[in-house]
Amino acid sequence: MSDFKMPALGADMEAGTLVEWLVRPGDRVKSGDVVAVVETQKGAIEVEIFQQGVVSNILVPVGERVPVGTVLAQIDGARGAAPPPSIEPAIAALKPAPLRPIVAAPSSRLKITPAARRRATALSLDPTMIVKGTGVEGSIRLADVETYASGAKLAQRPAKKGLDLSQMRQAIAAAMSHSKREIPHYYLTEMVDLHAASTWIEQYNAEKSPVERILPAVLFLKAAALALREQPQLNGAYENGAFTPASDVHVGWAIALRGGGLIAPAIRDTDRKSLAELMAAMRDLVERARRGNLRSSELTSPTITVTSVGDRGAESVTGIIYPPQVAIVGFGRAVARPWVVDGRIESCPLVTVSLAADHRVTDGHVGGLYLAAVARLLQEPEKL
Amino acid sequence: MTDAEIKALILELIGEIAPEADLASARDQDDLREVFDLDSMDFANLIVAIHDRTKIAIPEVDYNKLFTLGGATAYLRDALSQLNAGDA
């Protein structure tokens, strides 16, 4: 038997509230299954399991807030599967709550249609409370959720909270204070000529339908990811006094939330995705981040962060490293400026690329080589 | 479509992208990106949504003509009339 614990979904997370179980005792689970929804300061996160086996006990009821590391459920016959890199809470070491089974009776796996599950989530409704669905083999349909929701029982369930921006601000403040206090940052910037990138993207988009077009930020993202292959010391985690390089590049893409707040979920294998795939991934992440529908692994797996302020942002941005990462790359707003090309002054689109990196791991020489690689890669956008 | 219907469509689509937006506050001369805090991805999604609903594939070089509500309304009015003329 093994334990399924409340994960740390970021360096700033101390505890989370269990708002929904998506499995029941007796359900078979495999690595990557979403098994619960947890409310954090960053909103509701779908939590995946990275074990394989059968759920034997559910130990934390819906509505309960528990510290990171608390055992949420027990898995029988669990076989190991590699979890994503963990991020330990940086702010406080909290003692896990004692184990106490609340549901132990085995039952069949919850059968529910995707639409019904979404509706149940929107209504803060625990679908396991619906005794029997009217769909195939008793599966729960959308109509079953609506019927149940109209009943009085709904009032007894704990409500799933919306995103609390003041809580998120506190979480950001805690993580960034920790970062500025503990990490000896160094900062570099590089002005990059975007003429080739702008021309290429203009031609690319002119041949595509609106949904297939890409944003300049996609080129920035890919160049930032590919350049890490040349300077892998910027990609990984600094924990317990040592740097561990990551074997893959999972860029955390910084997304501004409406009304305030920021979140940087991972785009996995960023360096291996095509530009079209990156655009689709970015679009999907932005939508889900703002809807409060991210997955736990997306918050725990970034190996570096990239932020792009877009066409309404400032000319340059210098980031604060999100621990335990060791670097953050920033792209400012592209601007037209006089620029010397082949000995002549021309009007040229430029972007300021910045790097904030951890001096415990690298020096400015490595950072400079990295920014030079980003600049070089953006001169050949067709190869990205 | 009348101008009022085009305007309503634009605001409806913005409402889907930015649910918290106060749609009633939009004036013809306002920059939609400023008023509703639309970033590059939001604006790209608005163009996609307009394409889905009207079949008008707005070229990227024309995006700046849709930055204001009045400009977007005029652009879509002209594009729709061209589309309808082509169908006739």
PDB file of N, CA and C in Angstrom, chain A residues 201-202 205-206 209-216 256-259 279 282-284 286 290 309-312, chain B residues 17-20 33-34 36-42 44-45 47-48 51 56-61 63 67:
ATOM      1  N   ILE A 201       7.132  35.747 -39.671  1.00  0.00           N
ATOM      2  CA  ILE A 201       5.826  35.476 -39.049  1.00  0.00           C
ATOM      3  C   ILE A 201       4.699  36.129 -39.864  1.00  0.00           C
ATOM      4  N   GLU A 202       5.011  37.270 -40.462  1.00  0.00           N
ATOM      5  CA  GLU A 202       4.012  37.940 -41.310  1.00  0.00           C
ATOM      6  C   GLU A 202       3.651  37.050 -42.501  1.00  0.00           C
ATOM      7  N   ASN A 205       1.752  33.804 -41.233  1.00  0.00           N
ATOM      8  CA  ASN A 205       0.354  34.035 -40.860  1.00  0.00           C
ATOM      9  C   ASN A 205      -0.517  34.406 -42.049  1.00  0.00           C
ATOM     10  N   ALA A 206       0.090  35.040 -43.062  1.00  0.00           N
ATOM     11  CA  ALA A 206      -0.698  35.455 -44.230  1.00  0.00           C
ATOM     12  C   ALA A 206      -1.282  34.251 -44.955  1.00  0.00           C
ATOM     13  N   SER A 209      -5.274  30.305 -41.780  1.00  0.00           N
ATOM     14  CA  SER A 209      -6.564  30.779 -41.274  1.00  0.00           C
ATOM     15  C   SER A 209      -6.332  31.351 -39.874  1.00  0.00           C
ATOM     16  N   PRO A 210      -7.273  32.164 -39.370  1.00  0.00           N
ATOM     17  CA  PRO A 210      -7.045  32.804 -38.062  1.00  0.00           C
ATOM     18  C   PRO A 210      -6.645  31.827 -36.961  1.00  0.00           C
ATOM     19  N   VAL A 211      -7.259  30.667 -36.929  1.00  0.00           N
ATOM     20  CA  VAL A 211      -6.969  29.756 -35.814  1.00  0.00           C
ATOM     21  C   VAL A 211      -5.583  29.121 -35.931  1.00  0.00           C
ATOM     22  N   GLU A 212      -5.010  29.145 -37.129  1.00  0.00           N
ATOM     23  CA  GLU A 212      -3.686  28.535 -37.328  1.00  0.00           C
ATOM     24  C   GLU A 212      -2.537  29.533 -37.157  1.00  0.00           C
ATOM     25  N   ARG A 213      -2.867  30.799 -37.048  1.00  0.00           N
ATOM     26  CA  ARG A 213      -1.815  31.815 -36.951  1.00  0.00           C
ATOM     27  C   ARG A 213      -1.106  31.744 -35.600  1.00  0.00           C
ATOM     28  N   ILE A 214       0.112  32.204 -35.590  1.00  0.00           N
ATOM     29  CA  ILE A 214       0.867  32.180 -34.340  1.00  0.00           C
ATOM     30  C   ILE A 214       1.229  33.602 -33.911  1.00  0.00           C
ATOM     31  N   LEU A 215       1.502  33.743 -32.645  1.00  0.00           N
ATOM     32  CA  LEU A 215       1.919  35.028 -32.090  1.00  0.00           C
ATOM     33  C   LEU A 215       3.441  35.089 -32.022  1.00  0.00           C
ATOM     34  N   PRO A 216       4.019  36.284 -32.066  1.00  0.00           N
ATOM     35  CA  PRO A 216       5.485  36.396 -31.923  1.00  0.00           C
ATOM     36  C   PRO A 216       5.991  35.724 -30.643  1.00  0.00           C
ATOM     37  N   ALA A 256      -0.760  36.287 -17.054  1.00  0.00           N
ATOM     38  CA  ALA A 256      -1.409  37.262 -16.172  1.00  0.00           C
ATOM     39  C   ALA A 256      -2.881  36.902 -16.069  1.00  0.00           C
ATOM     40  N   LEU A 257      -3.388  36.868 -14.843  1.00  0.00           N
ATOM     41  CA  LEU A 257      -4.800  36.554 -14.646  1.00  0.00           C
ATOM     42  C   LEU A 257      -5.613  37.844 -14.617  1.00  0.00           C
ATOM     43  N   ARG A 258      -6.850  37.741 -15.037  1.00  0.00           N
ATOM     44  CA  ARG A 258      -7.694  38.932 -15.076  1.00  0.00           C
ATOM     45  C   ARG A 258      -7.951  39.425 -13.652  1.00  0.00           C
ATOM     46  N   GLY A 259      -7.826  40.713 -13.486  1.00  0.00           N
ATOM     47  CA  GLY A 259      -8.051  41.285 -12.167  1.00  0.00           C
ATOM     48  C   GLY A 259      -6.823  41.251 -11.284  1.00  0.00           C
ATOM     49  N   MET A 279       1.801  27.092 -30.068  1.00  0.00           N
ATOM     50  CA  MET A 279       0.701  28.064 -30.079  1.00  0.00           C
ATOM     51  C   MET A 279      -0.559  27.429 -29.490  1.00  0.00           C
ATOM     52  N   MET A 282      -0.100  27.038 -25.765  1.00  0.00           N
ATOM     53  CA  MET A 282      -0.182  28.334 -25.100  1.00  0.00           C
ATOM     54  C   MET A 282      -1.640  28.792 -24.993  1.00  0.00           C
ATOM     55  N   ARG A 283      -2.369  28.641 -26.090  1.00  0.00           N
ATOM     56  CA  ARG A 283      -3.782  29.048 -26.110  1.00  0.00           C
ATOM     57  C   ARG A 283      -4.567  28.256 -25.063  1.00  0.00           C
ATOM     58  N   ASP A 284      -4.311  26.964 -25.026  1.00  0.00           N
ATOM     59  CA  ASP A 284      -4.999  26.088 -24.082  1.00  0.00           C
ATOM     60  C   ASP A 284      -4.662  26.464 -22.630  1.00  0.00           C
ATOM     61  N   VAL A 286      -3.528  29.345 -21.413  1.00  0.00           N
ATOM     62  CA  VAL A 286      -4.060  30.664 -21.033  1.00  0.00           C
ATOM     63  C   VAL A 286      -5.542  30.535 -20.682  1.00  0.00           C
ATOM     64  N   ARG A 290      -6.968  30.936 -16.754  1.00  0.00           N
ATOM     65  CA  ARG A 290      -7.906  32.001 -16.397  1.00  0.00           C
ATOM     66  C   ARG A 290      -9.247  31.441 -15.948  1.00  0.00           C
ATOM     67  N   VAL A 309       5.758  40.184 -22.213  1.00  0.00           N
ATOM     68  CA  VAL A 309       4.748  41.166 -21.801  1.00  0.00           C
ATOM     69  C   VAL A 309       3.788  41.523 -22.927  1.00  0.00           C
ATOM     70  N   GLY A 310       4.069  41.103 -24.151  1.00  0.00           N
ATOM     71  CA  GLY A 310       3.143  41.354 -25.251  1.00  0.00           C
ATOM     72  C   GLY A 310       3.207  42.770 -25.773  1.00  0.00           C
ATOM     73  N   ASP A 311       2.247  43.079 -26.658  1.00  0.00           N
ATOM     74  CA  ASP A 311       2.343  44.361 -27.366  1.00  0.00           C
ATOM     75  C   ASP A 311       1.780  45.536 -26.572  1.00  0.00           C
ATOM     76  N   ARG A 312       1.272  45.291 -25.368  1.00  0.00           N
ATOM     77  CA  ARG A 312       0.799  46.404 -24.534  1.00  0.00           C
ATOM     78  C   ARG A 312       1.615  46.533 -23.255  1.00  0.00           C
TER      79      ARG A 312
ATOM     80  N   ILE B  17     -14.560  35.879 -24.117  1.00  0.00           N
ATOM     81  CA  ILE B  17     -13.107  35.847 -23.878  1.00  0.00           C
ATOM     82  C   ILE B  17     -12.763  36.453 -22.513  1.00  0.00           C
ATOM     83  N   ALA B  18     -13.455  37.537 -22.186  1.00  0.00           N
ATOM     84  CA  ALA B  18     -13.198  38.231 -20.917  1.00  0.00           C
ATOM     85  C   ALA B  18     -14.516  38.344 -20.152  1.00  0.00           C
ATOM     86  N   PRO B  19     -14.892  37.270 -19.457  1.00  0.00           N
ATOM     87  CA  PRO B  19     -16.224  37.226 -18.825  1.00  0.00           C
ATOM     88  C   PRO B  19     -16.470  38.347 -17.821  1.00  0.00           C
ATOM     89  N   GLU B  20     -15.395  38.901 -17.265  1.00  0.00           N
ATOM     90  CA  GLU B  20     -15.584  39.931 -16.247  1.00  0.00           C
ATOM     91  C   GLU B  20     -15.782  41.312 -16.863  1.00  0.00           C
ATOM     92  N   ARG B  33      -8.754  46.852 -26.561  1.00  0.00           N
ATOM     93  CA  ARG B  33      -7.705  46.164 -25.801  1.00  0.00           C
ATOM     94  C   ARG B  33      -7.481  46.834 -24.455  1.00  0.00           C
ATOM     95  N   GLU B  34      -7.628  48.178 -24.464  1.00  0.00           N
ATOM     96  CA  GLU B  34      -7.434  48.925 -23.216  1.00  0.00           C
ATOM     97  C   GLU B  34      -8.642  48.772 -22.306  1.00  0.00           C
ATOM     98  N   PHE B  36     -11.025  46.555 -22.200  1.00  0.00           N
ATOM     99  CA  PHE B  36     -11.330  45.222 -21.675  1.00  0.00           C
ATOM    100  C   PHE B  36     -10.081  44.432 -21.289  1.00  0.00           C
ATOM    101  N   ASP B  37      -8.944  45.103 -21.285  1.00  0.00           N
ATOM    102  CA  ASP B  37      -7.677  44.474 -20.890  1.00  0.00           C
ATOM    103  C   ASP B  37      -7.423  43.193 -21.692  1.00  0.00           C
ATOM    104  N   LEU B  38      -7.520  43.329 -23.001  1.00  0.00           N
ATOM    105  CA  LEU B  38      -7.272  42.173 -23.871  1.00  0.00           C
ATOM    106  C   LEU B  38      -5.787  42.129 -24.230  1.00  0.00           C
ATOM    107  N   ASP B  39      -5.154  40.988 -24.017  1.00  0.00           N
ATOM    108  CA  ASP B  39      -3.756  40.855 -24.431  1.00  0.00           C
ATOM    109  C   ASP B  39      -3.692  40.271 -25.853  1.00  0.00           C
ATOM    110  N   SER B  40      -2.479  39.995 -26.309  1.00  0.00           N
ATOM    111  CA  SER B  40      -2.305  39.529 -27.690  1.00  0.00           C
ATOM    112  C   SER B  40      -3.077  38.238 -27.949  1.00  0.00           C
ATOM    113  N   MET B  41      -3.049  37.330 -26.973  1.00  0.00           N
ATOM    114  CA  MET B  41      -3.772  36.061 -27.133  1.00  0.00           C
ATOM    115  C   MET B  41      -5.280  36.303 -27.178  1.00  0.00           C
ATOM    116  N   ASP B  42      -5.772  37.192 -26.316  1.00  0.00           N
ATOM    117  CA  ASP B  42      -7.201  37.500 -26.310  1.00  0.00           C
ATOM    118  C   ASP B  42      -7.623  38.065 -27.665  1.00  0.00           C
ATOM    119  N   ALA B  44      -6.126  37.687 -30.559  1.00  0.00           N
ATOM    120  CA  ALA B  44      -6.067  36.615 -31.560  1.00  0.00           C
ATOM    121  C   ALA B  44      -7.304  35.717 -31.448  1.00  0.00           C
ATOM    122  N   ASN B  45      -7.729  35.454 -30.225  1.00  0.00           N
ATOM    123  CA  ASN B  45      -8.927  34.628 -30.028  1.00  0.00           C
ATOM    124  C   ASN B  45     -10.191  35.342 -30.510  1.00  0.00           C
ATOM    125  N   ILE B  47     -10.286  37.398 -33.066  1.00  0.00           N
ATOM    126  CA  ILE B  47     -10.250  37.263 -34.527  1.00  0.00           C
ATOM    127  C   ILE B  47     -10.731  35.868 -34.943  1.00  0.00           C
ATOM    128  N   VAL B  48     -10.307  34.854 -34.197  1.00  0.00           N
ATOM    129  CA  VAL B  48     -10.742  33.475 -34.477  1.00  0.00           C
ATOM    130  C   VAL B  48     -12.260  33.354 -34.288  1.00  0.00           C
ATOM    131  N   HIS B  51     -14.127  34.928 -37.075  1.00  0.00           N
ATOM    132  CA  HIS B  51     -14.064  34.041 -38.250  1.00  0.00           C
ATOM    133  C   HIS B  51     -15.077  32.907 -38.120  1.00  0.00           C
ATOM    134  N   ILE B  56     -15.547  35.515 -41.897  1.00  0.00           N
ATOM    135  CA  ILE B  56     -14.602  36.540 -42.368  1.00  0.00           C
ATOM    136  C   ILE B  56     -13.229  36.248 -41.769  1.00  0.00           C
ATOM    137  N   ALA B  57     -12.253  35.945 -42.643  1.00  0.00           N
ATOM    138  CA  ALA B  57     -10.884  35.689 -42.181  1.00  0.00           C
ATOM    139  C   ALA B  57     -10.109  36.998 -42.282  1.00  0.00           C
ATOM    140  N   ILE B  58     -10.062  37.714 -41.185  1.00  0.00           N
ATOM    141  CA  ILE B  58      -9.425  39.043 -41.188  1.00  0.00           C
ATOM    142  C   ILE B  58      -7.910  38.880 -41.309  1.00  0.00           C
ATOM    143  N   PRO B  59      -7.310  39.465 -42.356  1.00  0.00           N
ATOM    144  CA  PRO B  59      -5.845  39.356 -42.472  1.00  0.00           C
ATOM    145  C   PRO B  59      -5.152  40.067 -41.314  1.00  0.00           C
ATOM    146  N   GLU B  60      -3.990  39.559 -40.970  1.00  0.00           N
ATOM    147  CA  GLU B  60      -3.278  40.122 -39.824  1.00  0.00           C
ATOM    148  C   GLU B  60      -2.953  41.603 -40.027  1.00  0.00           C
ATOM    149  N   VAL B  61      -2.692  41.983 -41.285  1.00  0.00           N
ATOM    150  CA  VAL B  61      -2.332  43.384 -41.545  1.00  0.00           C
ATOM    151  C   VAL B  61      -3.496  44.327 -41.252  1.00  0.00           C
ATOM    152  N   TYR B  63      -5.520  43.927 -38.568  1.00  0.00           N
ATOM    153  CA  TYR B  63      -5.904  43.846 -37.149  1.00  0.00           C
ATOM    154  C   TYR B  63      -6.064  45.233 -36.518  1.00  0.00           C
ATOM    155  N   PHE B  67      -9.157  47.683 -33.625  1.00  0.00           N
ATOM    156  CA  PHE B  67      -8.803  47.959 -32.239  1.00  0.00           C
ATOM    157  C   PHE B  67      -9.910  48.718 -31.494  1.00  0.00           C
TER     158      PHE B  67
END
